[in-house]
Short mmCIF file of N, CA, C and O in Angstrom, two decimals:
data_model
loop_
_atom_site.label_atom_id
_atom_site.label_comp_id
_atom_site.label_asym_id
_atom_site.label_seq_id
_atom_site.Cartn_x
_atom_site.Cartn_y
_atom_site.Cartn_z
N ARG A 256 23.54 -21.93 11.99
CA ARG A 256 22.96 -20.69 11.54
C ARG A 256 22.96 -20.59 10.02
O ARG A 256 22.03 -20.05 9.44
N ALA A 257 24.01 -21.08 9.41
CA ALA A 257 24.12 -21.01 7.95
C ALA A 257 23.00 -21.82 7.29
O ALA A 257 22.38 -21.39 6.32
N VAL A 258 22.73 -23.01 7.83
CA VAL A 258 21.67 -23.85 7.27
C VAL A 258 20.32 -23.19 7.44
O VAL A 258 19.48 -23.20 6.52
N ALA A 259 20.08 -22.57 8.57
CA ALA A 259 18.83 -21.87 8.81
C ALA A 259 18.67 -20.70 7.83
O ALA A 259 17.57 -20.47 7.28
N LYS A 260 19.75 -20.00 7.58
CA LYS A 260 19.69 -18.87 6.64
C LYS A 260 19.42 -19.37 5.22
O LYS A 260 18.62 -18.78 4.49
N ILE A 261 20.07 -20.46 4.81
CA ILE A 261 19.84 -21.03 3.49
C ILE A 261 18.40 -21.46 3.35
O ILE A 261 17.74 -21.22 2.33
N ARG A 262 17.88 -22.10 4.38
CA ARG A 262 16.48 -22.55 4.36
C ARG A 262 15.54 -21.37 4.24
O ARG A 262 14.60 -21.38 3.44
N ARG A 263 15.77 -20.32 5.02
CA ARG A 263 14.94 -19.12 4.99
C ARG A 263 14.94 -18.48 3.60
O ARG A 263 13.91 -18.13 3.05
N GLU A 264 16.13 -18.35 3.02
CA GLU A 264 16.24 -17.74 1.71
C GLU A 264 15.63 -18.59 0.62
O GLU A 264 15.01 -18.07 -0.31
N SER A 265 15.76 -19.91 0.72
CA SER A 265 15.15 -20.78 -0.29
C SER A 265 13.63 -20.70 -0.20
O SER A 265 12.94 -20.69 -1.24
N LEU A 266 13.07 -20.62 1.00
CA LEU A 266 11.63 -20.46 1.15
C LEU A 266 11.17 -19.12 0.59
O LEU A 266 10.11 -19.05 -0.05
N ARG A 267 11.96 -18.08 0.80
CA ARG A 267 11.62 -16.76 0.27
C ARG A 267 11.61 -16.78 -1.25
O ARG A 267 10.68 -16.27 -1.89
N LEU A 268 12.62 -17.41 -1.85
CA LEU A 268 12.66 -17.49 -3.31
C LEU A 268 11.52 -18.32 -3.86
O LEU A 268 10.93 -18.00 -4.90
N ARG A 269 11.18 -19.42 -3.18
CA ARG A 269 10.06 -20.23 -3.61
C ARG A 269 8.76 -19.44 -3.56
O ARG A 269 7.93 -19.50 -4.47
N HIS A 270 8.62 -18.66 -2.49
CA HIS A 270 7.44 -17.82 -2.34
C HIS A 270 7.34 -16.81 -3.48
O HIS A 270 6.26 -16.61 -4.05
N LEU A 271 8.45 -16.18 -3.82
CA LEU A 271 8.45 -15.22 -4.93
C LEU A 271 8.10 -15.88 -6.24
O LEU A 271 7.32 -15.35 -7.04
N ALA A 272 8.65 -17.07 -6.50
CA ALA A 272 8.35 -17.80 -7.73
C ALA A 272 6.88 -18.19 -7.78
O ALA A 272 6.22 -18.06 -8.83
N ASP A 273 6.33 -18.64 -6.67
CA ASP A 273 4.90 -18.99 -6.61
C ASP A 273 4.03 -17.77 -6.92
O ASP A 273 3.04 -17.87 -7.63
N ASN A 274 4.42 -16.62 -6.36
CA ASN A 274 3.65 -15.38 -6.62
C ASN A 274 3.70 -14.99 -8.09
O ASN A 274 2.68 -14.61 -8.67
N LEU A 275 4.87 -15.11 -8.70
CA LEU A 275 4.98 -14.78 -10.12
C LEU A 275 4.09 -15.69 -10.97
O LEU A 275 3.43 -15.24 -11.91
N LEU A 276 4.12 -16.97 -10.66
CA LEU A 276 3.28 -17.92 -11.41
C LEU A 276 1.80 -17.60 -11.23
O LEU A 276 1.01 -17.63 -12.18
N GLU A 277 1.42 -17.26 -10.01
CA GLU A 277 0.02 -16.95 -9.72
C GLU A 277 -0.43 -15.69 -10.46
O GLU A 277 -1.51 -15.64 -11.05
N PHE A 278 0.40 -14.66 -10.47
CA PHE A 278 0.07 -13.44 -11.18
C PHE A 278 0.01 -13.68 -12.67
O PHE A 278 -0.84 -13.11 -13.39
N SER A 279 0.85 -14.53 -13.20
CA SER A 279 0.83 -14.88 -14.62
C SER A 279 -0.49 -15.58 -14.96
O SER A 279 -1.09 -15.30 -16.00
N ARG A 280 -0.92 -16.46 -14.10
CA ARG A 280 -2.19 -17.16 -14.32
C ARG A 280 -3.34 -16.15 -14.36
O ARG A 280 -4.24 -16.27 -15.19
N LEU A 281 -3.31 -15.18 -13.47
CA LEU A 281 -4.37 -14.17 -13.44
C LEU A 281 -4.37 -13.36 -14.73
O LEU A 281 -5.44 -13.08 -15.29
N GLU A 282 -3.22 -12.97 -15.19
CA GLU A 282 -3.13 -12.19 -16.42
C GLU A 282 -3.62 -12.98 -17.64
O GLU A 282 -4.18 -12.40 -18.56
N LEU A 283 -3.41 -14.27 -17.63
CA LEU A 283 -3.88 -15.11 -18.73
C LEU A 283 -5.34 -15.49 -18.59
O LEU A 283 -5.90 -16.18 -19.45
N GLY A 284 -5.97 -15.08 -17.51
CA GLY A 284 -7.38 -15.38 -17.30
C GLY A 284 -7.62 -16.78 -16.77
O GLY A 284 -8.72 -17.30 -16.84
N ARG A 285 -6.59 -17.42 -16.25
CA ARG A 285 -6.72 -18.78 -15.75
C ARG A 285 -6.91 -18.86 -14.24
O ARG A 285 -7.05 -19.93 -13.69
N GLY A 286 -6.88 -17.74 -13.58
CA GLY A 286 -7.07 -17.72 -12.14
C GLY A 286 -8.33 -16.98 -11.79
O GLY A 286 -8.90 -16.26 -12.61
N ALA A 287 -8.80 -17.15 -10.61
CA ALA A 287 -10.02 -16.48 -10.17
C ALA A 287 -9.75 -15.67 -8.91
O ALA A 287 -9.00 -16.12 -8.04
N ILE A 288 -10.35 -14.51 -8.86
CA ILE A 288 -10.25 -13.68 -7.67
C ILE A 288 -11.50 -13.88 -6.86
O ILE A 288 -12.62 -13.84 -7.38
N GLN A 289 -11.33 -14.13 -5.57
CA GLN A 289 -12.45 -14.34 -4.68
C GLN A 289 -12.73 -13.06 -3.91
O GLN A 289 -11.94 -12.68 -3.05
N ALA A 290 -13.81 -12.40 -4.22
CA ALA A 290 -14.17 -11.15 -3.54
C ALA A 290 -15.05 -11.50 -2.34
O ALA A 290 -16.24 -11.74 -2.46
N LEU A 291 -14.42 -11.53 -1.16
CA LEU A 291 -15.12 -11.83 0.09
C LEU A 291 -14.79 -10.76 1.12
O LEU A 291 -13.71 -10.17 1.09
N PRO A 292 -15.69 -10.50 2.07
CA PRO A 292 -15.38 -9.53 3.11
C PRO A 292 -14.29 -10.06 4.05
O PRO A 292 -14.22 -11.26 4.33
N PHE A 293 -13.40 -9.17 4.51
CA PHE A 293 -12.36 -9.54 5.45
C PHE A 293 -11.95 -8.32 6.26
O PHE A 293 -12.25 -7.19 5.89
N ASP A 294 -11.25 -8.55 7.35
CA ASP A 294 -10.76 -7.50 8.21
C ASP A 294 -9.35 -7.13 7.78
O ASP A 294 -8.41 -7.94 7.90
N LEU A 295 -9.19 -5.93 7.24
CA LEU A 295 -7.90 -5.49 6.72
C LEU A 295 -6.84 -5.44 7.83
O LEU A 295 -5.68 -5.80 7.60
N ALA A 296 -7.22 -5.05 9.03
CA ALA A 296 -6.26 -4.99 10.14
C ALA A 296 -5.70 -6.36 10.47
O ALA A 296 -4.51 -6.52 10.69
N ASP A 297 -6.58 -7.37 10.45
CA ASP A 297 -6.11 -8.75 10.70
C ASP A 297 -5.15 -9.21 9.61
O ASP A 297 -4.15 -9.87 9.89
N LEU A 298 -5.44 -8.85 8.37
CA LEU A 298 -4.56 -9.23 7.27
C LEU A 298 -3.18 -8.60 7.43
O LEU A 298 -2.17 -9.29 7.32
N VAL A 299 -3.13 -7.32 7.75
CA VAL A 299 -1.84 -6.63 7.91
C VAL A 299 -1.06 -7.22 9.08
O VAL A 299 0.14 -7.45 8.98
N ARG A 300 -1.74 -7.49 10.18
CA ARG A 300 -1.07 -8.12 11.33
C ARG A 300 -0.51 -9.50 10.99
O ARG A 300 0.60 -9.85 11.36
N ALA A 301 -1.29 -10.29 10.26
CA ALA A 301 -0.85 -11.63 9.87
C ALA A 301 0.38 -11.57 8.97
O ALA A 301 1.33 -12.33 9.16
N VAL A 302 0.38 -10.66 8.01
CA VAL A 302 1.52 -10.53 7.11
C VAL A 302 2.75 -10.07 7.88
O VAL A 302 3.85 -10.59 7.72
N ALA A 303 2.57 -9.08 8.77
CA ALA A 303 3.69 -8.58 9.58
C ALA A 303 4.27 -9.68 10.46
O ALA A 303 5.49 -9.84 10.55
N THR A 304 3.41 -10.47 11.07
CA THR A 304 3.87 -11.58 11.91
C THR A 304 4.65 -12.61 11.09
O THR A 304 5.72 -13.06 11.48
N ARG A 305 4.12 -12.96 9.93
CA ARG A 305 4.79 -13.93 9.05
C ARG A 305 6.15 -13.41 8.59
O ARG A 305 7.13 -14.14 8.60
N GLN A 306 6.23 -12.13 8.27
CA GLN A 306 7.49 -11.55 7.83
C GLN A 306 8.50 -11.50 8.98
O GLN A 306 9.69 -11.76 8.78
N ARG A 307 8.04 -11.14 10.18
CA ARG A 307 8.93 -11.13 11.34
C ARG A 307 9.52 -12.51 11.58
O ARG A 307 10.70 -12.66 11.86
N GLU A 308 8.67 -13.52 11.51
CA GLU A 308 9.14 -14.89 11.74
C GLU A 308 10.10 -15.33 10.65
O GLU A 308 11.06 -16.05 10.91
N ALA A 309 9.85 -14.89 9.43
CA ALA A 309 10.70 -15.29 8.30
C ALA A 309 12.11 -14.73 8.43
O ALA A 309 13.09 -15.40 8.11
N VAL A 310 12.22 -13.49 8.90
CA VAL A 310 13.55 -12.87 8.98
C VAL A 310 14.13 -13.00 10.39
O VAL A 310 15.30 -12.68 10.59
N GLY A 311 13.33 -13.41 11.33
CA GLY A 311 13.84 -13.58 12.70
C GLY A 311 14.20 -12.26 13.35
O GLY A 311 15.12 -12.21 14.15
N ALA A 312 13.50 -11.22 13.00
CA ALA A 312 13.81 -9.89 13.54
C ALA A 312 12.53 -9.19 13.96
O ALA A 312 11.44 -9.63 13.65
N HIS A 313 12.72 -8.08 14.63
CA HIS A 313 11.57 -7.29 15.08
C HIS A 313 11.59 -5.91 14.43
O HIS A 313 11.22 -4.92 15.03
N THR A 314 12.04 -5.84 13.19
CA THR A 314 12.16 -4.57 12.52
C THR A 314 10.88 -4.12 11.81
O THR A 314 10.82 -3.02 11.34
N ILE A 315 9.90 -4.97 11.76
CA ILE A 315 8.65 -4.61 11.10
C ILE A 315 7.68 -4.14 12.17
O ILE A 315 7.32 -4.86 13.09
N ARG A 316 7.24 -2.90 12.03
CA ARG A 316 6.29 -2.32 12.98
C ARG A 316 4.98 -2.03 12.26
O ARG A 316 5.00 -1.57 11.13
N VAL A 317 3.92 -2.30 12.93
CA VAL A 317 2.59 -2.08 12.35
C VAL A 317 1.80 -1.20 13.29
O VAL A 317 1.71 -1.47 14.49
N GLN A 318 1.23 -0.14 12.72
CA GLN A 318 0.35 0.72 13.49
C GLN A 318 -0.95 0.85 12.70
O GLN A 318 -0.95 1.37 11.60
N ILE A 319 -2.02 0.33 13.28
CA ILE A 319 -3.29 0.30 12.58
C ILE A 319 -4.32 1.10 13.36
O ILE A 319 -4.51 0.88 14.55
N GLY A 320 -4.94 2.02 12.67
CA GLY A 320 -6.00 2.82 13.29
C GLY A 320 -7.30 2.01 13.30
O GLY A 320 -7.38 0.91 12.74
N PRO A 321 -8.32 2.55 13.91
CA PRO A 321 -9.60 1.85 13.96
C PRO A 321 -10.20 1.74 12.55
O PRO A 321 -10.20 2.69 11.79
N THR A 322 -10.66 0.56 12.22
CA THR A 322 -11.28 0.35 10.93
C THR A 322 -12.70 -0.15 11.13
O THR A 322 -12.92 -1.15 11.78
N ALA A 323 -13.63 0.61 10.62
CA ALA A 323 -15.04 0.22 10.73
C ALA A 323 -15.59 -0.21 9.37
O ALA A 323 -16.69 -0.70 9.29
N ILE A 324 -14.80 0.03 8.32
CA ILE A 324 -15.27 -0.29 6.97
C ILE A 324 -14.96 -1.75 6.66
O ILE A 324 -13.80 -2.17 6.76
N PRO A 325 -15.96 -2.54 6.31
CA PRO A 325 -15.66 -3.92 5.90
C PRO A 325 -15.04 -3.91 4.51
O PRO A 325 -15.56 -3.31 3.58
N TYR A 326 -13.88 -4.53 4.36
CA TYR A 326 -13.21 -4.58 3.08
C TYR A 326 -13.65 -5.84 2.35
O TYR A 326 -13.84 -6.89 2.96
N VAL A 327 -13.80 -5.72 1.05
CA VAL A 327 -14.17 -6.86 0.21
C VAL A 327 -13.07 -7.03 -0.83
O VAL A 327 -12.67 -6.07 -1.49
N GLY A 328 -12.56 -8.22 -0.93
CA GLY A 328 -11.50 -8.51 -1.90
C GLY A 328 -10.99 -9.92 -1.70
O GLY A 328 -11.57 -10.72 -0.98
N ASP A 329 -9.89 -10.19 -2.34
CA ASP A 329 -9.26 -11.51 -2.25
C ASP A 329 -8.16 -11.44 -1.19
O ASP A 329 -7.09 -10.92 -1.43
N TYR A 330 -8.46 -11.96 -0.02
CA TYR A 330 -7.55 -11.94 1.13
C TYR A 330 -6.19 -12.53 0.78
O TYR A 330 -5.16 -11.94 1.05
N GLY A 331 -6.21 -13.68 0.16
CA GLY A 331 -4.96 -14.38 -0.17
C GLY A 331 -4.11 -13.60 -1.16
O GLY A 331 -2.89 -13.49 -1.00
N ARG A 332 -4.72 -13.05 -2.16
CA ARG A 332 -3.95 -12.30 -3.17
C ARG A 332 -3.40 -10.99 -2.58
O ARG A 332 -2.26 -10.62 -2.88
N LEU A 333 -4.19 -10.33 -1.75
CA LEU A 333 -3.69 -9.10 -1.12
C LEU A 333 -2.55 -9.43 -0.17
O LEU A 333 -1.57 -8.69 -0.10
N ALA A 334 -2.63 -10.54 0.53
CA ALA A 334 -1.54 -10.96 1.41
C ALA A 334 -0.29 -11.22 0.58
O ALA A 334 0.82 -10.86 1.00
N GLN A 335 -0.43 -11.83 -0.60
CA GLN A 335 0.72 -12.05 -1.47
C GLN A 335 1.37 -10.73 -1.89
O GLN A 335 2.58 -10.62 -1.91
N VAL A 336 0.54 -9.76 -2.25
CA VAL A 336 1.07 -8.46 -2.65
C VAL A 336 1.84 -7.80 -1.50
O VAL A 336 2.95 -7.31 -1.68
N LEU A 337 1.24 -7.81 -0.32
CA LEU A 337 1.92 -7.21 0.84
C LEU A 337 3.22 -7.93 1.16
O LEU A 337 4.24 -7.31 1.45
N ASP A 338 3.20 -9.27 1.11
CA ASP A 338 4.42 -10.04 1.34
C ASP A 338 5.49 -9.64 0.34
O ASP A 338 6.66 -9.43 0.70
N SER A 339 5.13 -9.51 -0.92
CA SER A 339 6.09 -9.15 -1.95
C SER A 339 6.64 -7.75 -1.74
O SER A 339 7.82 -7.50 -1.97
N LEU A 340 5.79 -6.84 -1.32
CA LEU A 340 6.24 -5.46 -1.07
C LEU A 340 7.24 -5.40 0.09
O LEU A 340 8.22 -4.66 0.03
N ILE A 341 6.98 -6.19 1.12
CA ILE A 341 7.86 -6.17 2.29
C ILE A 341 9.18 -6.86 1.99
O ILE A 341 10.24 -6.43 2.44
N GLU A 342 9.14 -7.94 1.21
CA GLU A 342 10.37 -8.67 0.90
C GLU A 342 11.26 -7.79 0.10
O GLU A 342 12.40 -7.74 0.09
#
């Protein structure tokens, strides 16, 4: 269990460091944002599932109402933001 916890925490720290580097690139104008349509409900579910698996718990609950509006934005970057907020 200790090794699994160390692995989980090291992956979490790596993820945070990657996010910081990516946001730094964006601020310096070296990154690009891809504005594409996506389903916001699918994004939230995917992030919640990934976070549940990362912590090995069922403490993250998601309740999503019906969404008929197509969202346009950078799916990957928004997922990074949500991951960072949850962590």
